[in-house]
mmCIF file of C-alpha atoms in Angstrom:
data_model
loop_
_atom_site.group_PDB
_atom_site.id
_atom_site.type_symbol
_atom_site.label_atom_id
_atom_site.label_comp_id
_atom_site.label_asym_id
_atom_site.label_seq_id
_atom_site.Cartn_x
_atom_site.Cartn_y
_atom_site.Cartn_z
ATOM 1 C CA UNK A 780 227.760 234.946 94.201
ATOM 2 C CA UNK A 781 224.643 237.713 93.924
ATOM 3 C CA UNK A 782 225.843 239.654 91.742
ATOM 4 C CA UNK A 783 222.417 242.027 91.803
ATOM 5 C CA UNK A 784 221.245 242.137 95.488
ATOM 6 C CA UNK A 785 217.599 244.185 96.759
ATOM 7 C CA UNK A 786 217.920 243.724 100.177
ATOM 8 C CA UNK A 787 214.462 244.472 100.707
ATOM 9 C CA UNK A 788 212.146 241.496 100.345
ATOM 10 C CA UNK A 789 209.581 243.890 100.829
ATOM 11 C CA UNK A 790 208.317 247.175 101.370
ATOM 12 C CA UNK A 791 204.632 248.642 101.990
ATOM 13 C CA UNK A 792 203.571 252.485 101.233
ATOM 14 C CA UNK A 793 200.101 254.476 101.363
ATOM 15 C CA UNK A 794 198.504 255.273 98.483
ATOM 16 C CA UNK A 795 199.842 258.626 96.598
ATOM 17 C CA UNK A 796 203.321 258.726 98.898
ATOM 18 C CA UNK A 797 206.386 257.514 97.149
ATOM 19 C CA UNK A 798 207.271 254.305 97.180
ATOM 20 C CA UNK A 799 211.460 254.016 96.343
ATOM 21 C CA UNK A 800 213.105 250.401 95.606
ATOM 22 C CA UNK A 801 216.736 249.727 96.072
ATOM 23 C CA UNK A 802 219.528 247.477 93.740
ATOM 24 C CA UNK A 803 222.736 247.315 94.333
ATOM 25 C CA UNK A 804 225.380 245.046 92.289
ATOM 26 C CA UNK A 805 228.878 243.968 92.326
ATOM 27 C CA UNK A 806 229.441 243.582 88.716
ATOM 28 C CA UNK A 807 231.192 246.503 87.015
ATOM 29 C CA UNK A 808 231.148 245.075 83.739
ATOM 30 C CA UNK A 809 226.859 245.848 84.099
ATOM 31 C CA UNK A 810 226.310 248.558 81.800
ATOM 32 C CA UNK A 811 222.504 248.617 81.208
ATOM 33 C CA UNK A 812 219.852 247.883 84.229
ATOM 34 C CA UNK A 813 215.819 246.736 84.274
ATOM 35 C CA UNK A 814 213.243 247.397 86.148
ATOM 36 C CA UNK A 815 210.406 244.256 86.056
ATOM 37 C CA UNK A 816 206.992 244.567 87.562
ATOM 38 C CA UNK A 817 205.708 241.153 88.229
ATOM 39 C CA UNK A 818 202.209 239.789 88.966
ATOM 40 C CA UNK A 819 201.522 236.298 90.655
ATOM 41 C CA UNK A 820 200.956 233.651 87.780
ATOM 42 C CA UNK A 821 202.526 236.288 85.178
ATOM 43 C CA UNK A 822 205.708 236.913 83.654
ATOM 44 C CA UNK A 823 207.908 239.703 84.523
ATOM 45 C CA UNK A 824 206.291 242.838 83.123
ATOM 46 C CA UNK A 825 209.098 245.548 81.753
ATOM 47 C CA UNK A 826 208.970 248.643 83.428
ATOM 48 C CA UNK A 827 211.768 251.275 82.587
ATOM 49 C CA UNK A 828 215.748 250.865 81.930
ATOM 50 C CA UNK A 829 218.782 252.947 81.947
ATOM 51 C CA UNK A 830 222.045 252.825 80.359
ATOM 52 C CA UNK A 831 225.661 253.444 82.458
ATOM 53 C CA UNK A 832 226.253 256.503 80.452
ATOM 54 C CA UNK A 833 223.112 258.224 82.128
ATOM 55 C CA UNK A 834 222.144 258.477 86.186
ATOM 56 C CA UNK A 835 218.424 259.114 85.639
ATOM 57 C CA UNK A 836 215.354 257.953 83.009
ATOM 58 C CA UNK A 837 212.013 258.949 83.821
ATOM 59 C CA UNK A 838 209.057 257.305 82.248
ATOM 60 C CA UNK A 839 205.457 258.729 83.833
ATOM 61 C CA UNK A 840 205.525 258.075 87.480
ATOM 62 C CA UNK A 841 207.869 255.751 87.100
ATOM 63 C CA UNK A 842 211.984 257.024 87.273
ATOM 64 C CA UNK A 843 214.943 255.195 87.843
ATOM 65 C CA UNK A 844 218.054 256.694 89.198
ATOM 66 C CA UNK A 845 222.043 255.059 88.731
ATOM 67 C CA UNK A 846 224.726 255.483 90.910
ATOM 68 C CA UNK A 847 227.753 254.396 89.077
ATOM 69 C CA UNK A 848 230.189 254.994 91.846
ATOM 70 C CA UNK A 849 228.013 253.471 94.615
ATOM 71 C CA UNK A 850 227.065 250.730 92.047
ATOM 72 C CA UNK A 851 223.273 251.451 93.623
ATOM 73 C CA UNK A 852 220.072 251.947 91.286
ATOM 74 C CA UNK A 853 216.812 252.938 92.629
ATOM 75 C CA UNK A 854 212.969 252.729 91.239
ATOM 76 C CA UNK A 855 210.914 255.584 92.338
ATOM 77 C CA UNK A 856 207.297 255.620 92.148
ATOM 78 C CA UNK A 857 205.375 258.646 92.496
ATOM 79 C CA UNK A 858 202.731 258.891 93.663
ATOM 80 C CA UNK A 859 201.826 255.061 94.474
ATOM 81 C CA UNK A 860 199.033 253.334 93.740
ATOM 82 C CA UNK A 861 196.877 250.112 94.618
ATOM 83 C CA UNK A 862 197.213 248.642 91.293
ATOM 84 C CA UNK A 863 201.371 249.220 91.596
ATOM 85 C CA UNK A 864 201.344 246.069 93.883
ATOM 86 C CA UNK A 865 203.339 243.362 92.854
ATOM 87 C CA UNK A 866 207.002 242.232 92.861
ATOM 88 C CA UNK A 867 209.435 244.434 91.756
ATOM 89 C CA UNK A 868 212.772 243.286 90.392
ATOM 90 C CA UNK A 869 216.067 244.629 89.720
ATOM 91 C CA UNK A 870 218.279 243.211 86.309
ATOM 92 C CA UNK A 871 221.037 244.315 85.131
ATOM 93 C CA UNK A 872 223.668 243.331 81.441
ATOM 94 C CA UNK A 873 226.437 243.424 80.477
ATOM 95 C CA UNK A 874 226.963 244.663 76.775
ATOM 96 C CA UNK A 875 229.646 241.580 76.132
ATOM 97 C CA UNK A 876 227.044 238.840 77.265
ATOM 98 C CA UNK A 877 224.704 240.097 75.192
ATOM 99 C CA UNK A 878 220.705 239.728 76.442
ATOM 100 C CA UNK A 879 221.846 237.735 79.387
ATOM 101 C CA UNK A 880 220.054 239.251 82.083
ATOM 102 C CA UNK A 881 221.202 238.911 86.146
ATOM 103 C CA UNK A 882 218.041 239.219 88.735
ATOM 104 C CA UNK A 883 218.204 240.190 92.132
ATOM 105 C CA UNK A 884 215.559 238.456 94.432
ATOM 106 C CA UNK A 885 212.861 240.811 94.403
ATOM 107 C CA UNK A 886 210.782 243.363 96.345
ATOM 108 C CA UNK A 887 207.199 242.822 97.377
ATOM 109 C CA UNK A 888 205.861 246.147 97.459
ATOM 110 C CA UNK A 889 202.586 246.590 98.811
ATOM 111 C CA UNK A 890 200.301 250.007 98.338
ATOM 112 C CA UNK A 891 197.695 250.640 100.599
ATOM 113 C CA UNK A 892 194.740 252.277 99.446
ATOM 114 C CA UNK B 1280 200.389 242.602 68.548
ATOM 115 C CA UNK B 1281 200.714 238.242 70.151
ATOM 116 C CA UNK B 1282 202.632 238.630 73.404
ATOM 117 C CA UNK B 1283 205.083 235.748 74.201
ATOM 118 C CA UNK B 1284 203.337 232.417 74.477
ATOM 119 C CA UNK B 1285 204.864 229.466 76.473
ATOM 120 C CA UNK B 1286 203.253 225.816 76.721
ATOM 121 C CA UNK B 1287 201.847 224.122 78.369
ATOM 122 C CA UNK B 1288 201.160 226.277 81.033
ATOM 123 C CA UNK B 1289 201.429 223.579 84.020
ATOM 124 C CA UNK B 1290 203.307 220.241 83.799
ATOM 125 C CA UNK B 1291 203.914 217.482 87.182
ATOM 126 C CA UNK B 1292 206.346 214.833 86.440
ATOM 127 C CA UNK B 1293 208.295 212.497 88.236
ATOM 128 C CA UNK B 1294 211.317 211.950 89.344
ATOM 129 C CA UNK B 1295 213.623 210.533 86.433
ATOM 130 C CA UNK B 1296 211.697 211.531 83.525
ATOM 131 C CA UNK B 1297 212.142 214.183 80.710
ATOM 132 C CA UNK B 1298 209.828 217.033 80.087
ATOM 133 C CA UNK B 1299 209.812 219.543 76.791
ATOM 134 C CA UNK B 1300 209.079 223.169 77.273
ATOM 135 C CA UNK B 1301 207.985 225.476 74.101
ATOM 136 C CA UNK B 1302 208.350 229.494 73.879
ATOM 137 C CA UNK B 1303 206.735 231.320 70.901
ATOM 138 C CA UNK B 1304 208.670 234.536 70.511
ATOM 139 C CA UNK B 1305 206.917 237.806 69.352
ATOM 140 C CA UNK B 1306 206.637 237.811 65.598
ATOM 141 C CA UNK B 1307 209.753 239.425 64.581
ATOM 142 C CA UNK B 1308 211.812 238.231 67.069
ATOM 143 C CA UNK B 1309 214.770 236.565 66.731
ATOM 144 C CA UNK B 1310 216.362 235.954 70.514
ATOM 145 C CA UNK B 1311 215.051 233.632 72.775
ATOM 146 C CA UNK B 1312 216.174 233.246 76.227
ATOM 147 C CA UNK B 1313 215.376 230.692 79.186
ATOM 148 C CA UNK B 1314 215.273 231.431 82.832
ATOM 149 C CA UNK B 1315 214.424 229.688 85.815
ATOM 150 C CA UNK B 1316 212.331 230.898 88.768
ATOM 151 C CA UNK B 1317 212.470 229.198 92.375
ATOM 152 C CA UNK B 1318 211.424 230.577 95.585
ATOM 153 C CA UNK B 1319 215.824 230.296 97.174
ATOM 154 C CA UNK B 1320 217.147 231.502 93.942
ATOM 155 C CA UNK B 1321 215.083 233.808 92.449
ATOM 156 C CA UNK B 1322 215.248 233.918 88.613
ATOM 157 C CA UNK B 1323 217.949 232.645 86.833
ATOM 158 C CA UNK B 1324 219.343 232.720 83.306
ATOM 159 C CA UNK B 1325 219.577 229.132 81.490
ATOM 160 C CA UNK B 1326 220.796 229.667 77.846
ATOM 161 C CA UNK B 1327 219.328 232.265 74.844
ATOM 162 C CA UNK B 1328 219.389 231.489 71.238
ATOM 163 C CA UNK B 1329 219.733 233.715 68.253
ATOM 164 C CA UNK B 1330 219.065 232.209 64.420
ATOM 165 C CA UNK B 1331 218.645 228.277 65.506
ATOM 166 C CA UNK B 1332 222.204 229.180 67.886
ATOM 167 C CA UNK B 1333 222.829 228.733 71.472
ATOM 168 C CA UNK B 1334 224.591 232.457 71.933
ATOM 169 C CA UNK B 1335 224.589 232.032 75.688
ATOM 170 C CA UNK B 1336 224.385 229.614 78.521
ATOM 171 C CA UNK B 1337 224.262 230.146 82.490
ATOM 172 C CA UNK B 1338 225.570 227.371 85.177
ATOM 173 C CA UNK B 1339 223.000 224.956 84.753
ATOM 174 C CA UNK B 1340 223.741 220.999 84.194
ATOM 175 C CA UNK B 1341 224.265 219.130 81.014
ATOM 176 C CA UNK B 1342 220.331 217.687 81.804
ATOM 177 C CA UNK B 1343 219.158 220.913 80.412
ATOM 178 C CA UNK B 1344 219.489 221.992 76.744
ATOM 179 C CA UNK B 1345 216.964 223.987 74.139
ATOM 180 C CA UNK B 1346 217.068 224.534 70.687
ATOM 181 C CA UNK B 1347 215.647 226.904 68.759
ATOM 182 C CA UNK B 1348 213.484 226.519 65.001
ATOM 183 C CA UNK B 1349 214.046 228.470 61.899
ATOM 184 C CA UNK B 1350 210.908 230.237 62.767
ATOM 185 C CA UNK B 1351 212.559 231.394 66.338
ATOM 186 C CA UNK B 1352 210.065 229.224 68.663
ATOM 187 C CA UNK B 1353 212.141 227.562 71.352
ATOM 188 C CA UNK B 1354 212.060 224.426 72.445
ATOM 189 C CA UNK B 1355 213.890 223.626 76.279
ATOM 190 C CA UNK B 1356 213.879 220.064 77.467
ATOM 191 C CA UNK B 1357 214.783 218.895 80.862
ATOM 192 C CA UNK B 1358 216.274 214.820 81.289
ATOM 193 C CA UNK B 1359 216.435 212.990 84.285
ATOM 194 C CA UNK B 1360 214.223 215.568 86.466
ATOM 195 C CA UNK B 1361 214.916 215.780 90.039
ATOM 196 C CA UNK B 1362 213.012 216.929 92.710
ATOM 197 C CA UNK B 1363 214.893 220.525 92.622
ATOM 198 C CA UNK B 1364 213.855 220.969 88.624
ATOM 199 C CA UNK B 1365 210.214 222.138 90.194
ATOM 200 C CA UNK B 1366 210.073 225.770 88.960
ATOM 201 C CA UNK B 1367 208.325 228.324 86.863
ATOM 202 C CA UNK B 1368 210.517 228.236 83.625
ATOM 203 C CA UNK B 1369 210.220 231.458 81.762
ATOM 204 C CA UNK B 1370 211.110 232.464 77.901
ATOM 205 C CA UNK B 1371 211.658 235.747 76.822
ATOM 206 C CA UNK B 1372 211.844 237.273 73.481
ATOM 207 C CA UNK B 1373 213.609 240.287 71.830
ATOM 208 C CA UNK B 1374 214.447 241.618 68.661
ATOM 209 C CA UNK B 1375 218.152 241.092 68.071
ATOM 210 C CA UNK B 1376 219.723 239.686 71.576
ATOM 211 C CA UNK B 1377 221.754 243.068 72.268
ATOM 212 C CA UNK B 1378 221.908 244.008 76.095
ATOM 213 C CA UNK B 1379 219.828 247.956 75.272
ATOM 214 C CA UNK B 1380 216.591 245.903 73.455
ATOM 215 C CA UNK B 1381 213.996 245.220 75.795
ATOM 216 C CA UNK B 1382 212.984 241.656 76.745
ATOM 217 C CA UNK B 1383 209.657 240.492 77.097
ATOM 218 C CA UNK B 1384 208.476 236.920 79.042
ATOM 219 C CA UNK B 1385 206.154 234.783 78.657
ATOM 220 C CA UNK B 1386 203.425 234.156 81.217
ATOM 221 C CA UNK B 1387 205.716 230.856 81.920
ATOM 222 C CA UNK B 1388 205.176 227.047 82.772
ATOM 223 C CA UNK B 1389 205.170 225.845 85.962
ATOM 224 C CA UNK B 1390 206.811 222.341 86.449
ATOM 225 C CA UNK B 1391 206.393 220.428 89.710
ATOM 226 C CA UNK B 1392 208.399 217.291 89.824
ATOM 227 C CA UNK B 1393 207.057 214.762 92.194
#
């Protein structure tokens, strides 16, 4: 059972457009949600959360958007650059399990200079 | 400030034997989770500890267990390794364990049963 799903294994953008990654979960007991940037032979990299209470954080280029009703979250990067290319993944908690974090599968996004 | 560190950084074993994995938290932190990264099932939660306690466990088999030290380094140790145990295990740290406080991983060990 995925509970966090990006059903985009991968997406590839020019340099300076935007580059927007999809999440979507099943889970309505979620109530917090990570974005993690990761690099081949690297650990996951933290990016930029948001609580349920809120439907936007911005952080730089970097801004994440929740749709509660949807269940949907989205990672927008503006404007894109080479050095943004890596795997991108969705996570998401739920207060009651404490750190526990869910993963979807990932999104290879690719910026082309 | 040290970042996570996880060793060793590369392990092959075979089939049947046991392998120990070891997380170093950032200084000052106190949770310790495991996950498990394979190319069909992305990354997946194994247990976290908090003050020497297992707080939290995914759906993994009895053959894998951790502990945790009164310093906060983790320990996981995987017995009777089967072929499907070849994986880049990752530890992350944070402060208290609460869903809101940032995790950070570890660069990870990558385990390659033959």
């Amino acid at each position: 059972d995925q509970q966090v799903k990006q059903n985009s294994p991968s997406l590839s953008v020019q340099e300076g457009r935007i580059s927007i990654l999809n999440c979507d979960y099943t889970n309505s007991m979620f109530d917090y949600f990570l974005w993690y940037k990761k690099y081949p032979a690297e650990g996951p990299t933290f990016l930029i959360s948001i609580s349920s209470i809120k439907d936007k954080n911005e952080d730089g280029r970097f801004t994440v958007f929740l749709n509660k009703s949807a269940k949907h979250l989205s990672l927008h990067i503006v404007p894109s650059q080479p050095g943004d290319s890596a795997v991108y993944f969705c996570a998401a908690s739920a207060g009651v399990s404490g750190s526990r974090l869910t993963f979807g599968e990932g999104t290879q996004l690719t910026v082309n200079p | 400030k040290a970042g996570v560190t996880q060793t060793p950084r590369y392990l092959i074993k075979t089939r049947g034997q046991q392998v120990t994995l070891s997380c170093s938290p950032i200084s000052g932190h106190r949770s310790v989770s495991w996950y498990q990264q394979t190319p069909g099932q992305g990354l997946q939660f194994l247990f976290e500890y908090f003050s020497e306690t297992q707080r939290n466990k995914g759906n993994f088999p009895g053959r894998f267990s951790g502990r945790q030290f009164s310093n906060s380094r983790s320990e996981m140790n995987v017995s009777t390794l089967e072929l499907g145990d070849s994986a880049l295990y990752l530890c992350a740290s944070s402060r208290d364990g609460r869903s809101y406080n940032e995790q950070f991983f570890g660069p990870g060990t990558r385990l390659t049963v033959l």
